[in-house]
Coordinates of C-alpha atoms and ligand atoms in Angstrom, one line a residue:
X14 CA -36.5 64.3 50.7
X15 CA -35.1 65.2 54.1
X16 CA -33.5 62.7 56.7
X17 CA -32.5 63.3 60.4
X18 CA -31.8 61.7 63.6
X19 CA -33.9 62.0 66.1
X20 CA -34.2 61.0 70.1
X21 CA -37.6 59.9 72.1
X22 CA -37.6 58.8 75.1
X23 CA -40.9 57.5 74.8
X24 CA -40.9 55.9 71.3
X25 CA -45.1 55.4 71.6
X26 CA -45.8 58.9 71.7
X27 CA -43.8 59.3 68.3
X28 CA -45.6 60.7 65.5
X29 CA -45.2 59.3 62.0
X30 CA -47.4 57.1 59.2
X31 CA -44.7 54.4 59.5
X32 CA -42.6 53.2 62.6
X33 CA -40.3 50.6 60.9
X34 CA -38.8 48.0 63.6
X35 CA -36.0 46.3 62.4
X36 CA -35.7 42.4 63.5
X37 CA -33.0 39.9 62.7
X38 CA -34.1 36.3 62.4
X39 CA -33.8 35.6 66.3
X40 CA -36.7 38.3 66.5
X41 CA -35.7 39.7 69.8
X42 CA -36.8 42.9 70.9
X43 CA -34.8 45.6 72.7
X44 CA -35.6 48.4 75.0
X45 CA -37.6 50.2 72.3
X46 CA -39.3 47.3 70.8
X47 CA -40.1 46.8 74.4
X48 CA -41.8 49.6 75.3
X49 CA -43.9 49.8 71.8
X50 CA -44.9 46.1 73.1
X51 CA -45.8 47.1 75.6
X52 CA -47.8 50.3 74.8
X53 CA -49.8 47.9 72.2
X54 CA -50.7 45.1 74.9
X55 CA -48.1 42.8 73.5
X56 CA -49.8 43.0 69.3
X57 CA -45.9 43.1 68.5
X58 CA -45.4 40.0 69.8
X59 CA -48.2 38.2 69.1
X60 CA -47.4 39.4 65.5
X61 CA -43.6 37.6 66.1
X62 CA -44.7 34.7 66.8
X63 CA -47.3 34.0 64.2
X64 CA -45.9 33.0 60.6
X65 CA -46.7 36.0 59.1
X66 CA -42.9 37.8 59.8
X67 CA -39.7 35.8 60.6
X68 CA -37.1 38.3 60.1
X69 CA -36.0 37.4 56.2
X70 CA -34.0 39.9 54.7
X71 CA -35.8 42.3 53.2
X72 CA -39.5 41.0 54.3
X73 CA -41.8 43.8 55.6
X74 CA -44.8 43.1 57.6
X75 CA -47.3 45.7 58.1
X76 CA -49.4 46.1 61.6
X77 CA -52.2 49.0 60.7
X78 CA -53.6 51.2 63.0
X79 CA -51.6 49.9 66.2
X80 CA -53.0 50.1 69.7
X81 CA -51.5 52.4 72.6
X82 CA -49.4 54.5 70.3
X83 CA -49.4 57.7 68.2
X84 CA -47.3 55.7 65.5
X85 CA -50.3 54.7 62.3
X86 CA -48.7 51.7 61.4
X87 CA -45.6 49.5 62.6
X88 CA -44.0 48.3 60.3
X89 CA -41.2 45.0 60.4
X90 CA -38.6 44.8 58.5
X91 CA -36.4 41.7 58.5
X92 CA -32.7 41.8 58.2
X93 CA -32.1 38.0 58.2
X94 CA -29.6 36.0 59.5
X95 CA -27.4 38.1 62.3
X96 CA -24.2 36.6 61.3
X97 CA -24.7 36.8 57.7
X98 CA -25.5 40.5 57.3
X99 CA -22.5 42.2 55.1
X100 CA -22.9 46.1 53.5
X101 CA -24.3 43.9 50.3
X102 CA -27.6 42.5 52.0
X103 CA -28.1 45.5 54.0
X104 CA -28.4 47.3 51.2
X105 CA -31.2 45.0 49.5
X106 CA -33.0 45.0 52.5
X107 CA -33.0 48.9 52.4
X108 CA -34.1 48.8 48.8
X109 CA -36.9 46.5 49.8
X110 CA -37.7 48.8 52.9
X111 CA -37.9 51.7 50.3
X112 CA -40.2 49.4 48.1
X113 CA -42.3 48.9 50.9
X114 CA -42.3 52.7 52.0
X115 CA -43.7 53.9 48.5
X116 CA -46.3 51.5 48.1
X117 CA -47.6 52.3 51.1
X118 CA -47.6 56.1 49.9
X119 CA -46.0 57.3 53.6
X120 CA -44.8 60.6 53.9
X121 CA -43.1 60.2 56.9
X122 CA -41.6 57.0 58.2
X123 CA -39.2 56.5 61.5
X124 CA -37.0 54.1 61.5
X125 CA -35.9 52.6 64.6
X126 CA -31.8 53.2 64.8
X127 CA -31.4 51.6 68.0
X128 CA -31.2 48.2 67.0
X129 CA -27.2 46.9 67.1
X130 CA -25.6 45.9 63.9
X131 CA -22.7 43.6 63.6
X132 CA -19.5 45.4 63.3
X133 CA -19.5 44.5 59.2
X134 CA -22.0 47.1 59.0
X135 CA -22.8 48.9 62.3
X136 CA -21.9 52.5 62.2
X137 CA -22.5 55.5 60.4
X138 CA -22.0 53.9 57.0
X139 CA -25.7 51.7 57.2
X140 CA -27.3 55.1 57.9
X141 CA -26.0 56.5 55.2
X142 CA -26.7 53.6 52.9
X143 CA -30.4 53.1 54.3
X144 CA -31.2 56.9 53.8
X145 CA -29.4 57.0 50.4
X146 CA -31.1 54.5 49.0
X147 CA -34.3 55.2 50.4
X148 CA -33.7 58.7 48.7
X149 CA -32.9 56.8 45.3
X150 CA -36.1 54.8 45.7
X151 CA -38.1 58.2 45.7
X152 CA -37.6 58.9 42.2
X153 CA -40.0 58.9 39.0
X154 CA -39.1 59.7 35.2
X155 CA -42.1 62.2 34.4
X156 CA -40.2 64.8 32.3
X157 CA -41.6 63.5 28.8
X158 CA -44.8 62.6 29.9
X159 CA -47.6 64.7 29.2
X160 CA -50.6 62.7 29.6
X161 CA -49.7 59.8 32.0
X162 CA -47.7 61.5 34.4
X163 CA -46.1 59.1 36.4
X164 CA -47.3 59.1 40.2
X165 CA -44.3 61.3 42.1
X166 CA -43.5 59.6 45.5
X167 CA -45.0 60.6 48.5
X168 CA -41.8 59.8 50.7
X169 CA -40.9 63.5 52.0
X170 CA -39.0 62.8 55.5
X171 CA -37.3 59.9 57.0
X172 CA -36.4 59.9 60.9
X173 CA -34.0 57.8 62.6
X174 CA -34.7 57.1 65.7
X175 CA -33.1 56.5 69.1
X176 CA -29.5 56.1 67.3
X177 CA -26.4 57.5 68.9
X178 CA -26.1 61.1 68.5
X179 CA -22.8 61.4 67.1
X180 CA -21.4 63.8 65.0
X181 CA -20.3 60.4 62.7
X182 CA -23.8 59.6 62.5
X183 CA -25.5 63.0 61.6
X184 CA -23.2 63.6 59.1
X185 CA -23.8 59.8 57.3
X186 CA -27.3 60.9 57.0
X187 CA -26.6 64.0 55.4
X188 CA -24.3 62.0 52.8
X189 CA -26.7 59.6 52.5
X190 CA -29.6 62.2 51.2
X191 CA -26.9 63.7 49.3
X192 CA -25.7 60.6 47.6
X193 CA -29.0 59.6 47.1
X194 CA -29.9 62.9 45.1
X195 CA -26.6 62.4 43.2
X196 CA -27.7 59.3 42.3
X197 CA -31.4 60.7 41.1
X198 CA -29.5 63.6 39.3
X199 CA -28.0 61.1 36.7
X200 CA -30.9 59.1 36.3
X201 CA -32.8 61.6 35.5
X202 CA -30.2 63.1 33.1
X203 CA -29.5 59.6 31.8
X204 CA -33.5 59.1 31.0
X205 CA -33.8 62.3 29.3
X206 CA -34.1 61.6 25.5
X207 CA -31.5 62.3 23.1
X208 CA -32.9 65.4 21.6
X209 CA -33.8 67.2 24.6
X210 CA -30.3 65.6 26.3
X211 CA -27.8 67.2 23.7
X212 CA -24.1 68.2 24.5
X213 CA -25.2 71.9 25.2
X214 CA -27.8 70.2 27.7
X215 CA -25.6 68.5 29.4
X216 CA -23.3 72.1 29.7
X217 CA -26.0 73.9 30.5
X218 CA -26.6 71.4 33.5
X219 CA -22.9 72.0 34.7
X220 CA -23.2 75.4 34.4
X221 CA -25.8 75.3 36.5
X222 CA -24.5 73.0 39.3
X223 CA -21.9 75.9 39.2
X224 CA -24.2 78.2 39.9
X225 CA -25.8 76.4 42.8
X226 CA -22.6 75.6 44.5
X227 CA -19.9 77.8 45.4
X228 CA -16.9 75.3 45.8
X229 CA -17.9 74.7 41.9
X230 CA -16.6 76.5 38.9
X231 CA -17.8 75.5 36.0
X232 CA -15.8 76.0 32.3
X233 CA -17.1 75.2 29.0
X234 CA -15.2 74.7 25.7
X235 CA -16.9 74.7 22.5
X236 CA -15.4 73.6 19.0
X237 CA -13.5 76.6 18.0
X238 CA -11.7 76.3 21.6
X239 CA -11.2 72.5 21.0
X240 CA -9.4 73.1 17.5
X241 CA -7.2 75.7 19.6
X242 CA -6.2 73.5 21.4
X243 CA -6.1 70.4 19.0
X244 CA -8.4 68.0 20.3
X245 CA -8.5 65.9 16.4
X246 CA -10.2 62.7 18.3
X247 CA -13.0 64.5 19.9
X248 CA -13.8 66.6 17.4
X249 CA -14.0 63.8 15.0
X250 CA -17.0 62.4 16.7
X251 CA -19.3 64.8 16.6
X252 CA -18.5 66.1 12.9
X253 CA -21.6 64.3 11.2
X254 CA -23.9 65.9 14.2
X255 CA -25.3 69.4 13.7
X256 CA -25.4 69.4 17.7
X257 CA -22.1 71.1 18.7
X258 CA -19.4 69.2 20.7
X259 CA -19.3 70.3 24.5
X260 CA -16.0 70.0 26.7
X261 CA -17.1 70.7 30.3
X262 CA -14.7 71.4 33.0
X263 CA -16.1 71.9 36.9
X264 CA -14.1 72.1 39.2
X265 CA -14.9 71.7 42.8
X266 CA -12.4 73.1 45.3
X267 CA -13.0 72.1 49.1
X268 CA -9.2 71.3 50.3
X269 CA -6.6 73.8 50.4
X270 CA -5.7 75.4 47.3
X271 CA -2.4 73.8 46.6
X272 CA -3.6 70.5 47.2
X273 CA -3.4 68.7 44.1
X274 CA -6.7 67.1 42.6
X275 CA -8.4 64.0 41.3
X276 CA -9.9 63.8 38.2
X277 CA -13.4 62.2 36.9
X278 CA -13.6 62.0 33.3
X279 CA -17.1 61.1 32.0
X280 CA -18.1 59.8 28.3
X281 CA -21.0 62.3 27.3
X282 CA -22.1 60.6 23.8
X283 CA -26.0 62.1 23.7
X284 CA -26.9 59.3 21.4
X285 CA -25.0 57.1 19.7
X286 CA -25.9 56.3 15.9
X287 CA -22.9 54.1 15.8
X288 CA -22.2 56.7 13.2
X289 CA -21.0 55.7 9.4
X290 CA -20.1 52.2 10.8
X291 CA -24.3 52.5 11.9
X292 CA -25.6 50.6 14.5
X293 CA -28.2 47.7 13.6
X294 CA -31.7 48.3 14.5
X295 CA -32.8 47.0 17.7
X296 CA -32.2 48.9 20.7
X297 CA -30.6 51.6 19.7
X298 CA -32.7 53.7 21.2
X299 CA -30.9 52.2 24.3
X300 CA -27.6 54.6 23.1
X301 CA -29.7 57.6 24.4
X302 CA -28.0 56.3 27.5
X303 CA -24.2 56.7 26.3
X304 CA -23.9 59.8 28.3
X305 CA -24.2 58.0 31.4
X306 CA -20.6 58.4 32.2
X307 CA -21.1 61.8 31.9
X308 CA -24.1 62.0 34.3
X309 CA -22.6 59.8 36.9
X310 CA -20.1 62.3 37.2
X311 CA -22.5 65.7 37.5
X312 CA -24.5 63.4 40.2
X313 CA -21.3 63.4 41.6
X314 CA -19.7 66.4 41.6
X315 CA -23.6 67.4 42.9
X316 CA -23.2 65.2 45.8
X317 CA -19.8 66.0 46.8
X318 CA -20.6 69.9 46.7
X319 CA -23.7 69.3 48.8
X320 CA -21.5 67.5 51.6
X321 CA -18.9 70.2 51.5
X322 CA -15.7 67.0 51.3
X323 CA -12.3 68.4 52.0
X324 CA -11.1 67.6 48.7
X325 CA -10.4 69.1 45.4
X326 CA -11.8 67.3 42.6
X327 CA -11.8 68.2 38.7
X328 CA -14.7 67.1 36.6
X329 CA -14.7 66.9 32.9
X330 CA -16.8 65.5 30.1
X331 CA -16.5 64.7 27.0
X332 CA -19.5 65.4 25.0
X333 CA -20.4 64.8 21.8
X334 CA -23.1 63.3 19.2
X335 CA -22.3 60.6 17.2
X336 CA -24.5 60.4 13.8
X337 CA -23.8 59.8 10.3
X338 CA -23.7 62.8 7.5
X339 CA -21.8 63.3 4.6
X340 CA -19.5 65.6 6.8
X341 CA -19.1 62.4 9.4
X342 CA -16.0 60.5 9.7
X343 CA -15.3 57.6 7.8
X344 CA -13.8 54.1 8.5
X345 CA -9.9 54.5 7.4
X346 CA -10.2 58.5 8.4
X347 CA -6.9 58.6 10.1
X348 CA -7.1 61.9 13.3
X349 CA -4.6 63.2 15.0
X350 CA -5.3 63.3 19.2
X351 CA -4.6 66.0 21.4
X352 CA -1.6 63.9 22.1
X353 CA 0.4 64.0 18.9
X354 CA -0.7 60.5 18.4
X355 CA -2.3 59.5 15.4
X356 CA -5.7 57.2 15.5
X357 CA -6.7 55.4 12.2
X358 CA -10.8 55.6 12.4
X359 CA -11.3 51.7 11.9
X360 CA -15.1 52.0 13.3
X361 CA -16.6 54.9 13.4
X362 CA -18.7 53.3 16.3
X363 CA -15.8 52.8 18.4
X364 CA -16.2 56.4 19.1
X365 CA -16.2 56.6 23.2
X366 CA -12.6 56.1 23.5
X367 CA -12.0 58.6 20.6
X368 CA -13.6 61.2 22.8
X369 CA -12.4 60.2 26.0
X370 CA -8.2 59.9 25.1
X371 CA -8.4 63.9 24.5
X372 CA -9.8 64.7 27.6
X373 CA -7.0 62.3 29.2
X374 CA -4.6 64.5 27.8
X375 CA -6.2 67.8 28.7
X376 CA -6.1 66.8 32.1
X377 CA -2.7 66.5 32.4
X378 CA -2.5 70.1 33.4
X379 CA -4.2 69.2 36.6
X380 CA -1.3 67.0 38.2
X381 CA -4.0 64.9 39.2
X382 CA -3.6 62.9 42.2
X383 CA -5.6 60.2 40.8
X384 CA -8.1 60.1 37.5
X385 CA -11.2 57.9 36.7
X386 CA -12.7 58.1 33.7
X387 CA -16.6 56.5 33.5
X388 CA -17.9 55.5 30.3
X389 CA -20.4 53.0 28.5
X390 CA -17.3 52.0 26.7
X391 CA -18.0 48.1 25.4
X392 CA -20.8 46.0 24.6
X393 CA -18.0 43.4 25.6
X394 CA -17.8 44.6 29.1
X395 CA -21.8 43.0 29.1
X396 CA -20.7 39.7 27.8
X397 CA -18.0 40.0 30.2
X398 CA -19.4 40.6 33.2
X399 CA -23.6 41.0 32.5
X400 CA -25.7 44.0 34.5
X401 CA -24.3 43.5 38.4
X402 CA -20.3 44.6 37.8
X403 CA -19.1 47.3 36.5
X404 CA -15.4 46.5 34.6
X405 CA -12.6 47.9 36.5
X406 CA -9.0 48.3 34.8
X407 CA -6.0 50.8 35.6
X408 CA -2.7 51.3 35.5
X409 CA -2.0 51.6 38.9
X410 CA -3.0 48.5 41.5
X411 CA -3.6 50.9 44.8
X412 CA -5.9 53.1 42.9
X413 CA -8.1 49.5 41.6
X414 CA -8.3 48.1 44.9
X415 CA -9.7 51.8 46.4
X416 CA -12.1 51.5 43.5
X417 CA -13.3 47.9 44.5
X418 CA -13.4 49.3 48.5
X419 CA -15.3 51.7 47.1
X420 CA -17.6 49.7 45.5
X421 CA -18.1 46.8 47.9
X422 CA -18.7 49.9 51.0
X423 CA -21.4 51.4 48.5
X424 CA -22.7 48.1 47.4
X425 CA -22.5 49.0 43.9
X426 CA -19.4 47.2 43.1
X427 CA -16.6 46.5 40.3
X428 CA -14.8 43.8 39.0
X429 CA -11.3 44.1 37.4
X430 CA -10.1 42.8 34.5
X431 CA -6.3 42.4 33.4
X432 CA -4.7 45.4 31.4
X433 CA -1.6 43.3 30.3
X434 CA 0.9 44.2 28.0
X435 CA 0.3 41.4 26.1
X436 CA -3.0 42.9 24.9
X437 CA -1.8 46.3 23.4
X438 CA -0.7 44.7 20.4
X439 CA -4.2 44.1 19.2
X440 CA -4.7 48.2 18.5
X441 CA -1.6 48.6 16.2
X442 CA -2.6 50.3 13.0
X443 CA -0.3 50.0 9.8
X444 CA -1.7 53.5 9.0
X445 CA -1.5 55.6 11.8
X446 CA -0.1 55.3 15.5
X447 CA -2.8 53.3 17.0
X448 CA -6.2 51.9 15.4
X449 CA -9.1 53.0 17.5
X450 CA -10.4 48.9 17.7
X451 CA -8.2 45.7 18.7
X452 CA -8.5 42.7 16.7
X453 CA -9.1 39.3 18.5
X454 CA -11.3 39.3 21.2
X455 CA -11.2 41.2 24.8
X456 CA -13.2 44.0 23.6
X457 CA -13.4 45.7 27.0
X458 CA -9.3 45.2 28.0
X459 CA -8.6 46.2 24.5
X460 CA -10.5 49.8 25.0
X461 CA -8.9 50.1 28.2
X462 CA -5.4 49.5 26.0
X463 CA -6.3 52.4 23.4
X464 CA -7.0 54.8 26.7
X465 CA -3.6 53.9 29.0
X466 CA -1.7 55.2 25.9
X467 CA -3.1 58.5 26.4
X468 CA -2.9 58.3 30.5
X469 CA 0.9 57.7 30.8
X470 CA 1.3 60.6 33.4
X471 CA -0.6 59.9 36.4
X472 CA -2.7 57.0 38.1
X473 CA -5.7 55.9 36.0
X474 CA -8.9 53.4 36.3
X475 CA -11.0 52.7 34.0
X476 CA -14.9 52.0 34.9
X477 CA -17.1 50.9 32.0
X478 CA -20.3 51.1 33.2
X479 CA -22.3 49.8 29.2
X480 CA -23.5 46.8 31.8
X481 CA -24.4 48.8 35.2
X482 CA -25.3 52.2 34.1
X483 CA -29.1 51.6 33.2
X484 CA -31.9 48.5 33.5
X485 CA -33.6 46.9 31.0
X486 CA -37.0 45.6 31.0
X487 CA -40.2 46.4 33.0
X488 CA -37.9 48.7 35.1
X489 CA -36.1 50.2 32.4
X490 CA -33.7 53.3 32.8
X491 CA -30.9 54.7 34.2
X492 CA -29.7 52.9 37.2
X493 CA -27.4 56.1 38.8
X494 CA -24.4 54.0 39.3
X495 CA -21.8 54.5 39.7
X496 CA -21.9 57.5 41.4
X497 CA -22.5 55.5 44.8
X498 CA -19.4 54.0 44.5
X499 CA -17.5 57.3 43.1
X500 CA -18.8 59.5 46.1
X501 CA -18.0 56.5 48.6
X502 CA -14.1 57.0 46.7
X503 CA -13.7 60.4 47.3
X504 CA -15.3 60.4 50.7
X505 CA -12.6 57.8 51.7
X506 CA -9.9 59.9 49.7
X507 CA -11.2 62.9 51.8
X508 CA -10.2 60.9 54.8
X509 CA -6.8 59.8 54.2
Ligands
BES603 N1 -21.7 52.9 23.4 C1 -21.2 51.7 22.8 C2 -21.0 50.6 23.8 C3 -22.3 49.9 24.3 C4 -23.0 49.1 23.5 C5 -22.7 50.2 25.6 C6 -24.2 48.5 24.0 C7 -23.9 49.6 26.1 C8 -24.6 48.8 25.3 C9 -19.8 52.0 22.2 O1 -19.6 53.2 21.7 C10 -19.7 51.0 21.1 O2 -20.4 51.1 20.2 N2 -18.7 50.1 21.2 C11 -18.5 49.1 20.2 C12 -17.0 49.0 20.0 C13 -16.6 48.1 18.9 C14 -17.0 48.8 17.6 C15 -15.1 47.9 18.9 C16 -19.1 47.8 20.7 O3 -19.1 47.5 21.9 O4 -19.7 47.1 19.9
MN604 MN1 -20.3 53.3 19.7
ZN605 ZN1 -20.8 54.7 22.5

């Protein structure tokens, strides 16, 4: 999809399938709305003032085949109450826009920009959210299906119209298409099936984002290079899988060179068995999306490339399949991390956090700035918090509440949990240094405990995403996030 801003002077003579007016509930019209009231001998307001649109957020009212101008339909879209609009309910009300938009099958719709926002939104920033989630909207799973093929979405170019010409604005649209194609990127790579989505898939797909991208070098470890360098917890995980473990490394250089980096750190489990500690049943086809830490993270190291960000940012993943064989590790196997520390195997299905602590260690080398891991970490973090927040915890307070920013300026948002001392006590082990799950309750803090021992040397956050990162029912699969909130992060890094 492409997005741009565009100027008319005379807004009738535009050219598009779909002029879509914005309205708040007072319904006023501006000097645009005006003239396009005009030019239809007042069909706009005759339309206002019937019940059929009264500026709710999110409605969309459709006027076919308008009089007087070259437009083929008006479309109104409500942004409800003035005072009440916050980043939140613009964004529904773009996602309900973008409902609207592919229904309708238009290729090309113009949005009017000329319409001012209240100063919670107004700005570049709802550009780029309306064109990034209007991108988001345009995708369709198809890959696996050979007979039904899924109908792809006509939505090809989105103008905004009559908005200032700034160099603030122009560039929030191109984030916006690139955020949204991040977004797309890892749902498409978090849909993907577990045999086709393996841990050499998923290095394949970072080689090639190297390849696309010249700020991006992409480095791939296989097992032989992970024994070197003694990655016992990793490795562990993927020992009863004939697929071969996968560490990724990309790393995506737009600040200076001596400007130290941050660090994404995604779980890339391609399906998770559960292992010898197996899984029951029901859904388990569902842990074909445990890589969906892994996929936010390529969706974001896309996104970032695409809008060149003055920053340097290292990626790695942590990929693995976890299935049970005779050669798979047991409950009681007691590994030895990257670390030095040892990790007594008490659930072999605890195995995201047995992954993830080596790669918290390899990054040490980076002097990172700042690290994030994402990962579907707890079935806890759903009971927690259910599908809207993502669970939040870190070491470090500035680094949470840039996380939450993050999240609440992206409108896909976080919630943090306590990381207290108190807590750690529940992973002692009286075999080994740690046990890989806490006893007594606070599954999701109790993960986070395992991973802080392994990031001791630099700011950390935690995101487990096993609530946010894909949708059940009718609508079911990957959901993209967080990668919204990850690019919105760095982009505000970029700026400091
Ligand atoms: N990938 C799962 C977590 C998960 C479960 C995410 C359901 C989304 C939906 C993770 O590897 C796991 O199995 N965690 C266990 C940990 C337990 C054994 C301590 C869990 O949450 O049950
Ligand atoms: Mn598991
Ligand atoms: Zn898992």
């Amino acid at each position: 999809m492409r997005a741009q801003l565009t100027h008319s002077d005379d807004i009738t003579t535009l050219l598009c399938d779909s002029l879509v007016i914005p309205f708040f509930k007072d319904l006023t019209l501006n000097a645009d709305s005006r003239s396009i009231n005009k030019a239809t001998g007042k069909q706009l307001s005759r339309l206002l003032a019937s019940d059929d649109f009264s500026g709710q957020l999110g409605q969309t009212t459709l006027l076919l085949l308008p009089n007087g101008i070259k437009a083929q339909r008006i479309l109104l879209w409500g942004l409800g109450d003035k005072d009440k609009l916050s980043r939140q309910s613009w964004s529904r009300a773009a996602d309900s826009l973008a409902a609207t938009l592919n229904q309708q099958k238009i290729k090309h719709a113009a949005i009017l920009g000329s319409l001012k926002l209240p100063s919670a939104v107004a700005s570049a920033w709802s550009f780029q959210q309306l064109v990034s989630r209007i991108n988001r909207s345009s995708y369709r799973y198809s890959t696996t299906k050979a007979s039904v093929k899924a109908k792809q979405s006509t939505l090809a170019k989105i103008s905004i119209v009559n908005a200032k010409n700034t160099t603030a604005n122009k560039r929030a649209i191109k984030a916006g298409i690139a955020i949204g194609k991040g977004i797309n990127t890892a749902r498409e790579l978090g849909n993907l099936p577990g045999n086709i989505c393996t841990p050499k898939y998923l290095s394949s797909e970072a080689r090639k984002l190297g390849r696309q991208h010249a700020g991006i070098k992409t480095t791939v470890l296989g097992e032989k290079q992970m024994k070197l360098l003694e990655m016992g917890s990793l490795l562990s995980v993927g020992h009863g899988s004939v697929e071969e473990s996968q560490f990724i490394i990309m790393n995506y250089q737009g600040g200076k060179k001596s400007q130290q980096p941050h660090v994404l750190v995604g779980k890339g489990i391609t399906f998770d068995s559960g292992g010898i500690s197996l899984k029951p049943g029901a859904k388990m086809d569902e842990m074909k999306f445990d890589m969906c830490g892994a996929a936010s993270v390529i969706g974001t190291m896309s996104a970032i490339a695409e809008m060149k960000l003055p920053i340097n940012v290292v990626a790695v993943i942590a990929a693995a399949e976890n299935m049970p064989s005779s050669r798979a590790t047991k409950p009681g196997d007691v590994v030895t991390s990257m670390s030095g520390k040892t990790i007594e195997v008490l659930n072999t299905d605890a195995e995201g956090r047995l992954v993830l602590c080596d790669a918290l260690t390899y990054v040490e080398r980076f002097k990172p700035v700042s690290v994030v891991d994402i990962a579907t970490l707890t079935g806890a973090c759903i009971m927690a918090l259910g599908h809207h927040a993502t669970g939040l915890l870190s070491n470090n307070q500035d680094l949470a509440e840039n996380l939450l920013k993050a999240g609440q300026d992206s409108a896909d948002r976080a919630w943090q949990l306590p990381l207290w001392d108190e807590y750690q006590k529940q992973m002692e082990s009286p075999f080994a240094d740690l046990g890989n799950i806490g006893a007594g309750g606070a599954g999701t803090i109790t993960a986070a405990c395992f991973l802080s021992q392994f990031a001791t040397k630099y700011p950390w956050a935690h995101l487990d995403i096993a609530g946010t990162a894909w949708n059940q029912g009718g609508g079911k699969g990957a959901s993209g996030r967080p990668v919204a909130m990850l690019c919105q992060y760095l982009m505000n890094r970029s700026e400091q």
